[in-house]
Amino acid sequence: MTKRAHSDAAPLLEVSSLGKAFGGVQAVGGVDLRLERGEVVTIIGPNGSGKSTFFNLLTGIYAPDSGAIRLEGVDLTGLPGHRIAQAGIARTFQNIRLFNNLTVIENVMIGMHTSVRAGLLETVIGRKGLRRREEAAREAALAHLSLFRHRLFPRLDHPVFTLSYANRRRVEIARALAVNPKLLLLDEPTAGMNPYETAELVENIQEIRASGLTMAIIEHKLDVVNRVSDFVVVLDQGKKIAEGDAETVRNDTHVIEAYLGHPATAA
Ligand SMILES: Nc1ncnc2c1ncn2[C@@H]1O[C@H](COP(=O)(O)OP(=O)(O)OP(=O)(O)O)[C@@H](O)[C@H]1O
């Protein structure tokens, strides 16, 4: 856990007073978050506290009712998902979203928008040019998959539906990395993983972190939170109730109360 240093320059991510209601439920109610380049924040909170909605707002799945989202000072508030992805925010989902009938490497190449535009490209640059571009895309996809080389290199041409749950999670992370994001959001990356797989994924996250990529991670497992975060944000009923290093947050009375009120998810 490092001490957080704020610079005067625009932070990588600046979220102010972000809000979203569904009917009478204030899923996210005025949340602020400042994330400097290279930092890793974990977002915790009981079930239904607004964590996934917060990610859905950051990635344009929902438009916020109020507040603002800035990436490197650029206002992304209310932009559609593809524009936000182009601006540099990539994510994985709590419920894995991959093309199950496509192979591991195809899923990652699609993350790079290569095959999708192949028809159009062929008319512009010709078959040879297209083949060269596909080879380059395959090389780049392999570079991103190399984070999980022992797990995924033997399975590059296997359709995703044949993979274990943990391997599907790994493919999803590689696909998100393949767009070279400025900010990577991981929504419960270790959910459904056994302790051994979880420990391995913590090492993978530390490796991504060492490359300098800024990350926000929704995570329930406290040992994972302790090992990957620069700081922790705690949500409860859509509001930020605590922020700080893992130990400070763990001993915060509001946090203890929030979890005691929701014993099924006590961290
Ligand atoms: N599309 C939606 N329509 C209506 N209500 C929603 C919608 N999405 C979220 N909510 C509500 O908003 C609140 C926050 O939900 P959210 O899924 O963001 O919480 P969470 O912290 O991610 O929960 P979990 O840990 O269970 O994934 C909940 O009360 C939920 O029922």
Short mmCIF file of C-alpha atoms and ligand atoms in Angstrom, two decimals:
data_model
loop_
_atom_site.label_atom_id
_atom_site.label_comp_id
_atom_site.label_asym_id
_atom_site.label_seq_id
_atom_site.Cartn_x
_atom_site.Cartn_y
_atom_site.Cartn_z
CA MET A 1 0.00 0.00 0.00
CA THR A 2 1.59 3.27 -1.10
CA LYS A 3 0.86 6.77 0.10
CA ARG A 4 -1.30 8.62 -2.42
CA ALA A 5 0.29 11.63 -4.06
CA HIS A 6 -1.99 14.16 -5.78
CA SER A 7 -0.54 16.23 -8.59
CA ASP A 8 -1.94 19.54 -9.77
CA ALA A 9 -2.43 18.16 -13.30
CA ALA A 10 -5.78 16.66 -14.28
CA PRO A 11 -6.01 13.20 -12.71
CA LEU A 12 -6.47 10.18 -14.95
CA LEU A 13 -10.08 9.83 -13.78
CA GLU A 14 -12.19 12.40 -12.02
CA VAL A 15 -15.74 11.50 -11.11
CA SER A 16 -17.83 14.12 -9.38
CA SER A 17 -21.25 13.83 -7.74
CA LEU A 18 -22.24 10.93 -9.99
CA GLY A 19 -25.86 9.88 -9.57
CA LYS A 20 -28.29 7.36 -11.05
CA ALA A 21 -31.72 6.29 -9.86
CA PHE A 22 -33.91 3.41 -11.04
CA GLY A 23 -37.48 4.29 -10.15
CA GLY A 24 -37.39 5.00 -6.43
CA VAL A 25 -33.97 3.35 -5.89
CA GLN A 26 -30.96 5.67 -5.80
CA ALA A 27 -28.48 3.09 -7.10
CA VAL A 28 -25.60 5.62 -7.12
CA GLY A 29 -26.11 8.81 -5.14
CA GLY A 30 -23.51 11.54 -5.60
CA VAL A 31 -20.24 9.57 -5.71
CA ASP A 32 -16.85 11.30 -6.14
CA LEU A 33 -13.66 9.48 -7.14
CA ARG A 34 -10.22 10.75 -8.11
CA LEU A 35 -7.75 8.30 -9.57
CA GLU A 36 -4.17 9.22 -10.45
CA ARG A 37 -2.19 7.53 -13.24
CA GLY A 38 -0.97 4.09 -12.22
CA GLU A 39 -3.19 3.82 -9.15
CA VAL A 40 -5.33 0.82 -8.31
CA VAL A 41 -8.56 1.34 -6.38
CA THR A 42 -10.81 -1.44 -5.18
CA ILE A 43 -14.49 -0.77 -4.70
CA ILE A 44 -16.24 -2.80 -2.04
CA GLY A 45 -19.66 -2.74 -0.43
CA PRO A 46 -22.59 -5.00 0.42
CA ASN A 47 -24.84 -6.50 -2.26
CA GLY A 48 -26.90 -3.84 -3.98
CA SER A 49 -24.68 -0.98 -2.80
CA GLY A 50 -24.22 0.37 -6.34
CA LYS A 51 -20.82 -0.99 -7.38
CA SER A 52 -21.86 -2.44 -10.75
CA THR A 53 -24.07 0.55 -11.51
CA PHE A 54 -21.06 2.79 -10.86
CA PHE A 55 -19.07 0.80 -13.46
CA ASN A 56 -22.05 0.88 -15.83
CA LEU A 57 -22.07 4.68 -15.57
CA LEU A 58 -18.31 4.92 -16.14
CA THR A 59 -18.59 2.80 -19.30
CA GLY A 60 -21.68 4.44 -20.79
CA ILE A 61 -24.05 1.50 -20.31
CA TYR A 62 -26.21 3.95 -18.39
CA ALA A 63 -26.21 7.72 -18.70
CA PRO A 64 -25.93 9.42 -15.30
CA ASP A 65 -28.81 11.54 -13.97
CA SER A 66 -26.28 13.93 -12.45
CA GLY A 67 -22.57 14.50 -12.03
CA ALA A 68 -19.58 14.30 -14.36
CA ILE A 69 -16.94 11.83 -15.57
CA ARG A 70 -13.60 13.14 -16.87
CA LEU A 71 -10.73 11.10 -18.24
CA GLU A 72 -7.48 13.10 -18.42
CA GLY A 73 -9.62 16.21 -18.15
CA VAL A 74 -11.86 15.25 -21.09
CA ASP A 75 -15.57 15.23 -20.29
CA LEU A 76 -17.09 11.81 -21.09
CA THR A 77 -20.37 12.35 -19.25
CA GLY A 78 -23.33 10.87 -21.11
CA LEU A 79 -21.32 9.56 -24.09
CA PRO A 80 -22.34 6.16 -25.51
CA GLY A 81 -20.31 3.09 -24.59
CA HIS A 82 -18.31 2.83 -27.82
CA ARG A 83 -17.14 6.46 -27.53
CA ILE A 84 -16.09 5.89 -23.94
CA ALA A 85 -14.21 2.73 -24.98
CA GLN A 86 -12.45 4.72 -27.73
CA ALA A 87 -11.53 7.35 -25.16
CA GLY A 88 -9.70 4.68 -23.18
CA ILE A 89 -11.92 2.94 -20.61
CA ALA A 90 -12.11 -0.87 -20.95
CA ARG A 91 -13.84 -3.34 -18.66
CA THR A 92 -14.73 -6.88 -17.78
CA PHE A 93 -18.14 -7.96 -16.54
CA GLN A 94 -19.40 -9.72 -13.42
CA ASN A 95 -21.20 -12.12 -15.79
CA ILE A 96 -18.56 -12.90 -18.37
CA ARG A 97 -19.39 -11.61 -21.85
CA LEU A 98 -17.45 -13.38 -24.60
CA PHE A 99 -18.26 -14.78 -28.04
CA ASN A 100 -18.59 -18.38 -26.89
CA ASN A 101 -18.38 -19.97 -30.34
CA LEU A 102 -15.24 -18.04 -31.28
CA THR A 103 -11.77 -19.15 -30.22
CA VAL A 104 -9.62 -17.62 -27.52
CA ILE A 105 -7.47 -15.69 -29.96
CA GLU A 106 -10.45 -14.56 -32.05
CA ASN A 107 -12.12 -13.10 -28.96
CA VAL A 108 -9.02 -11.06 -28.20
CA MET A 109 -8.60 -9.96 -31.82
CA ILE A 110 -12.21 -8.79 -31.86
CA GLY A 111 -11.31 -6.64 -28.87
CA MET A 112 -8.91 -4.92 -31.24
CA HIS A 113 -11.67 -4.33 -33.85
CA THR A 114 -9.71 -6.08 -36.59
CA SER A 115 -11.81 -8.97 -37.86
CA VAL A 116 -15.04 -7.02 -37.48
CA ARG A 117 -13.97 -4.53 -40.11
CA ALA A 118 -12.23 -7.10 -42.30
CA GLY A 119 -14.71 -6.85 -45.18
CA LEU A 120 -14.37 -3.10 -45.39
CA LEU A 121 -10.59 -3.25 -44.99
CA GLU A 122 -10.24 -5.78 -47.77
CA THR A 123 -11.77 -3.41 -50.28
CA VAL A 124 -9.49 -0.60 -49.12
CA ILE A 125 -6.11 -2.28 -48.71
CA GLY A 126 -6.51 -5.49 -50.74
CA ARG A 127 -6.11 -9.13 -49.67
CA LYS A 128 -2.36 -9.06 -49.09
CA GLY A 129 -2.58 -5.95 -46.98
CA LEU A 130 -5.43 -7.48 -45.03
CA ARG A 131 -3.45 -10.68 -44.38
CA ARG A 132 -0.50 -8.64 -43.11
CA ARG A 133 -2.78 -6.68 -40.81
CA GLU A 134 -4.36 -9.85 -39.48
CA GLU A 135 -0.94 -11.32 -38.79
CA ALA A 136 0.02 -8.15 -36.95
CA ALA A 137 -3.25 -8.29 -34.99
CA ARG A 138 -2.60 -11.94 -34.08
CA GLU A 139 0.88 -11.03 -32.82
CA ALA A 140 -0.55 -8.20 -30.74
CA ALA A 141 -3.30 -10.48 -29.36
CA LEU A 142 -0.65 -13.03 -28.38
CA ALA A 143 1.27 -10.33 -26.56
CA HIS A 144 -1.82 -9.54 -24.46
CA LEU A 145 -2.60 -13.21 -23.88
CA SER A 146 0.98 -13.82 -22.73
CA LEU A 147 -0.04 -12.59 -19.29
CA PHE A 148 -1.86 -15.94 -19.02
CA ARG A 149 0.53 -17.91 -21.22
CA HIS A 150 0.59 -21.17 -19.22
CA ARG A 151 -3.20 -21.23 -19.08
CA LEU A 152 -4.20 -19.94 -22.51
CA PHE A 153 -1.40 -20.56 -25.00
CA PRO A 154 -2.26 -24.30 -25.19
CA ARG A 155 -5.89 -23.30 -25.93
CA LEU A 156 -5.55 -20.44 -28.41
CA ASP A 157 -7.68 -22.12 -31.07
CA HIS A 158 -10.26 -23.65 -28.71
CA PRO A 159 -13.76 -22.19 -28.76
CA VAL A 160 -14.41 -20.29 -25.56
CA PHE A 161 -17.37 -22.50 -24.58
CA THR A 162 -14.91 -25.38 -23.99
CA LEU A 163 -12.88 -23.40 -21.45
CA SER A 164 -13.06 -23.53 -17.67
CA TYR A 165 -14.71 -20.62 -15.90
CA ALA A 166 -11.36 -19.28 -14.70
CA ASN A 167 -9.93 -19.40 -18.22
CA ARG A 168 -12.93 -17.48 -19.57
CA ARG A 169 -12.26 -14.77 -17.01
CA ARG A 170 -8.63 -14.66 -18.18
CA VAL A 171 -9.71 -14.31 -21.83
CA GLU A 172 -12.02 -11.45 -20.88
CA ILE A 173 -9.18 -9.60 -19.16
CA ALA A 174 -6.87 -10.16 -22.17
CA ARG A 175 -9.59 -8.83 -24.47
CA ALA A 176 -9.96 -5.70 -22.37
CA LEU A 177 -6.17 -5.20 -22.36
CA ALA A 178 -6.08 -5.58 -26.14
CA VAL A 179 -7.66 -2.17 -26.68
CA ASN A 180 -4.70 -0.60 -24.84
CA PRO A 181 -6.93 1.24 -22.37
CA LYS A 182 -5.92 4.10 -20.13
CA LEU A 183 -8.20 2.76 -17.41
CA LEU A 184 -9.15 -0.89 -16.84
CA LEU A 185 -12.26 -1.75 -14.83
CA LEU A 186 -12.50 -5.30 -13.47
CA ASP A 187 -15.90 -6.33 -12.08
CA GLU A 188 -15.34 -9.13 -9.55
CA PRO A 189 -12.45 -10.72 -11.47
CA THR A 190 -12.01 -13.55 -8.94
CA ALA A 191 -15.71 -14.43 -8.57
CA GLY A 192 -16.19 -18.19 -8.87
CA MET A 193 -12.45 -18.89 -8.68
CA ASN A 194 -10.99 -21.30 -6.14
CA PRO A 195 -8.29 -20.06 -3.71
CA TYR A 196 -5.45 -21.26 -5.94
CA GLU A 197 -6.89 -19.55 -9.05
CA THR A 198 -7.60 -16.42 -7.00
CA ALA A 199 -3.98 -16.23 -5.80
CA GLU A 200 -2.78 -16.65 -9.38
CA LEU A 201 -5.08 -13.86 -10.58
CA VAL A 202 -3.77 -11.57 -7.85
CA GLU A 203 -0.29 -12.12 -9.31
CA ASN A 204 -1.65 -11.34 -12.80
CA ILE A 205 -3.24 -8.12 -11.53
CA GLN A 206 0.04 -7.17 -9.88
CA GLU A 207 1.79 -7.77 -13.19
CA ILE A 208 -0.72 -5.50 -15.01
CA ARG A 209 -0.25 -2.92 -12.29
CA ALA A 210 3.54 -3.06 -12.69
CA SER A 211 3.05 -2.09 -16.34
CA GLY A 212 1.63 1.22 -15.07
CA LEU A 213 -2.01 0.68 -16.07
CA THR A 214 -4.58 2.41 -13.86
CA MET A 215 -7.30 0.08 -12.54
CA ALA A 216 -10.56 0.10 -10.62
CA ILE A 217 -11.61 -3.29 -9.31
CA ILE A 218 -14.86 -4.39 -7.70
CA GLU A 219 -13.92 -7.15 -5.29
CA HIS A 220 -15.51 -8.96 -2.38
CA LYS A 221 -12.53 -11.00 -1.18
CA LEU A 222 -10.66 -9.03 1.46
CA ASP A 223 -7.32 -10.78 0.97
CA VAL A 224 -7.45 -9.76 -2.73
CA VAL A 225 -8.37 -6.19 -1.76
CA ASN A 226 -5.39 -6.07 0.62
CA ARG A 227 -2.94 -7.29 -1.98
CA VAL A 228 -3.85 -5.22 -5.04
CA SER A 229 -5.12 -1.83 -3.84
CA ASP A 230 -3.52 1.54 -3.34
CA PHE A 231 -6.77 2.56 -1.72
CA VAL A 232 -10.27 1.27 -1.13
CA VAL A 233 -13.64 2.94 -1.66
CA VAL A 234 -16.64 1.59 0.21
CA LEU A 235 -20.16 2.07 -1.15
CA ASP A 236 -23.36 1.50 0.78
CA GLN A 237 -26.83 2.22 -0.59
CA GLY A 238 -25.30 4.16 -3.48
CA LYS A 239 -23.15 6.46 -1.33
CA LYS A 240 -19.45 6.49 -0.60
CA ILE A 241 -19.21 5.83 3.12
CA ALA A 242 -15.42 5.43 3.42
CA GLU A 243 -12.21 5.82 1.46
CA GLY A 244 -8.64 5.06 2.46
CA ASP A 245 -6.14 2.27 2.85
CA ALA A 246 -7.50 -1.22 3.46
CA GLU A 247 -6.78 -1.26 7.18
CA THR A 248 -8.33 2.15 7.88
CA VAL A 249 -11.43 1.22 5.93
CA ARG A 250 -11.74 -2.15 7.69
CA ASN A 251 -11.82 -0.44 11.08
CA ASP A 252 -14.26 2.32 10.05
CA THR A 253 -17.43 2.17 12.11
CA HIS A 254 -19.68 3.08 9.14
CA VAL A 255 -18.18 0.23 7.15
CA ILE A 256 -18.61 -2.25 9.99
CA GLU A 257 -22.24 -1.16 10.38
CA ALA A 258 -22.90 -1.44 6.63
CA TYR A 259 -21.60 -4.99 6.55
CA LEU A 260 -23.29 -6.02 9.78
CA GLY A 261 -26.53 -4.77 8.25
CA HIS A 262 -25.92 -7.11 5.31
CA PRO A 263 -24.47 -10.23 6.98
CA ALA A 264 -24.68 -12.33 3.80
CA THR A 265 -21.81 -10.34 2.24
CA ALA A 266 -19.74 -9.47 5.31
CA ALA A 267 -16.13 -9.12 4.11
N1 LIG B 1 -31.23 -1.85 -14.43
C1 LIG B 1 -31.71 -1.70 -13.20
N2 LIG B 1 -33.03 -1.49 -13.00
C2 LIG B 1 -33.53 -1.31 -11.76
N3 LIG B 1 -32.79 -1.34 -10.64
C3 LIG B 1 -31.48 -1.56 -10.77
C4 LIG B 1 -30.86 -1.76 -12.04
N4 LIG B 1 -29.53 -1.95 -11.85
C5 LIG B 1 -29.32 -1.87 -10.52
N5 LIG B 1 -30.48 -1.65 -9.87
C6 LIG B 1 -30.64 -1.48 -8.42
O1 LIG B 1 -29.67 -0.55 -8.01
C7 LIG B 1 -29.10 -0.94 -6.75
C8 LIG B 1 -27.61 -1.11 -6.91
O2 LIG B 1 -27.37 -2.29 -7.70
P1 LIG B 1 -25.91 -2.71 -8.18
O3 LIG B 1 -26.07 -3.94 -9.03
O4 LIG B 1 -25.21 -1.57 -8.76
O5 LIG B 1 -25.21 -3.11 -6.79
P2 LIG B 1 -23.88 -3.92 -6.53
O6 LIG B 1 -23.19 -3.25 -5.40
O7 LIG B 1 -23.12 -4.09 -7.79
O8 LIG B 1 -24.44 -5.34 -6.05
P3 LIG B 1 -23.77 -6.81 -6.15
O9 LIG B 1 -22.63 -6.82 -5.18
O10 LIG B 1 -24.90 -7.70 -5.71
O11 LIG B 1 -23.38 -7.01 -7.57
C9 LIG B 1 -29.83 -2.20 -6.33
O12 LIG B 1 -30.89 -1.85 -5.47
C10 LIG B 1 -30.35 -2.75 -7.65
O13 LIG B 1 -31.51 -3.53 -7.45
#
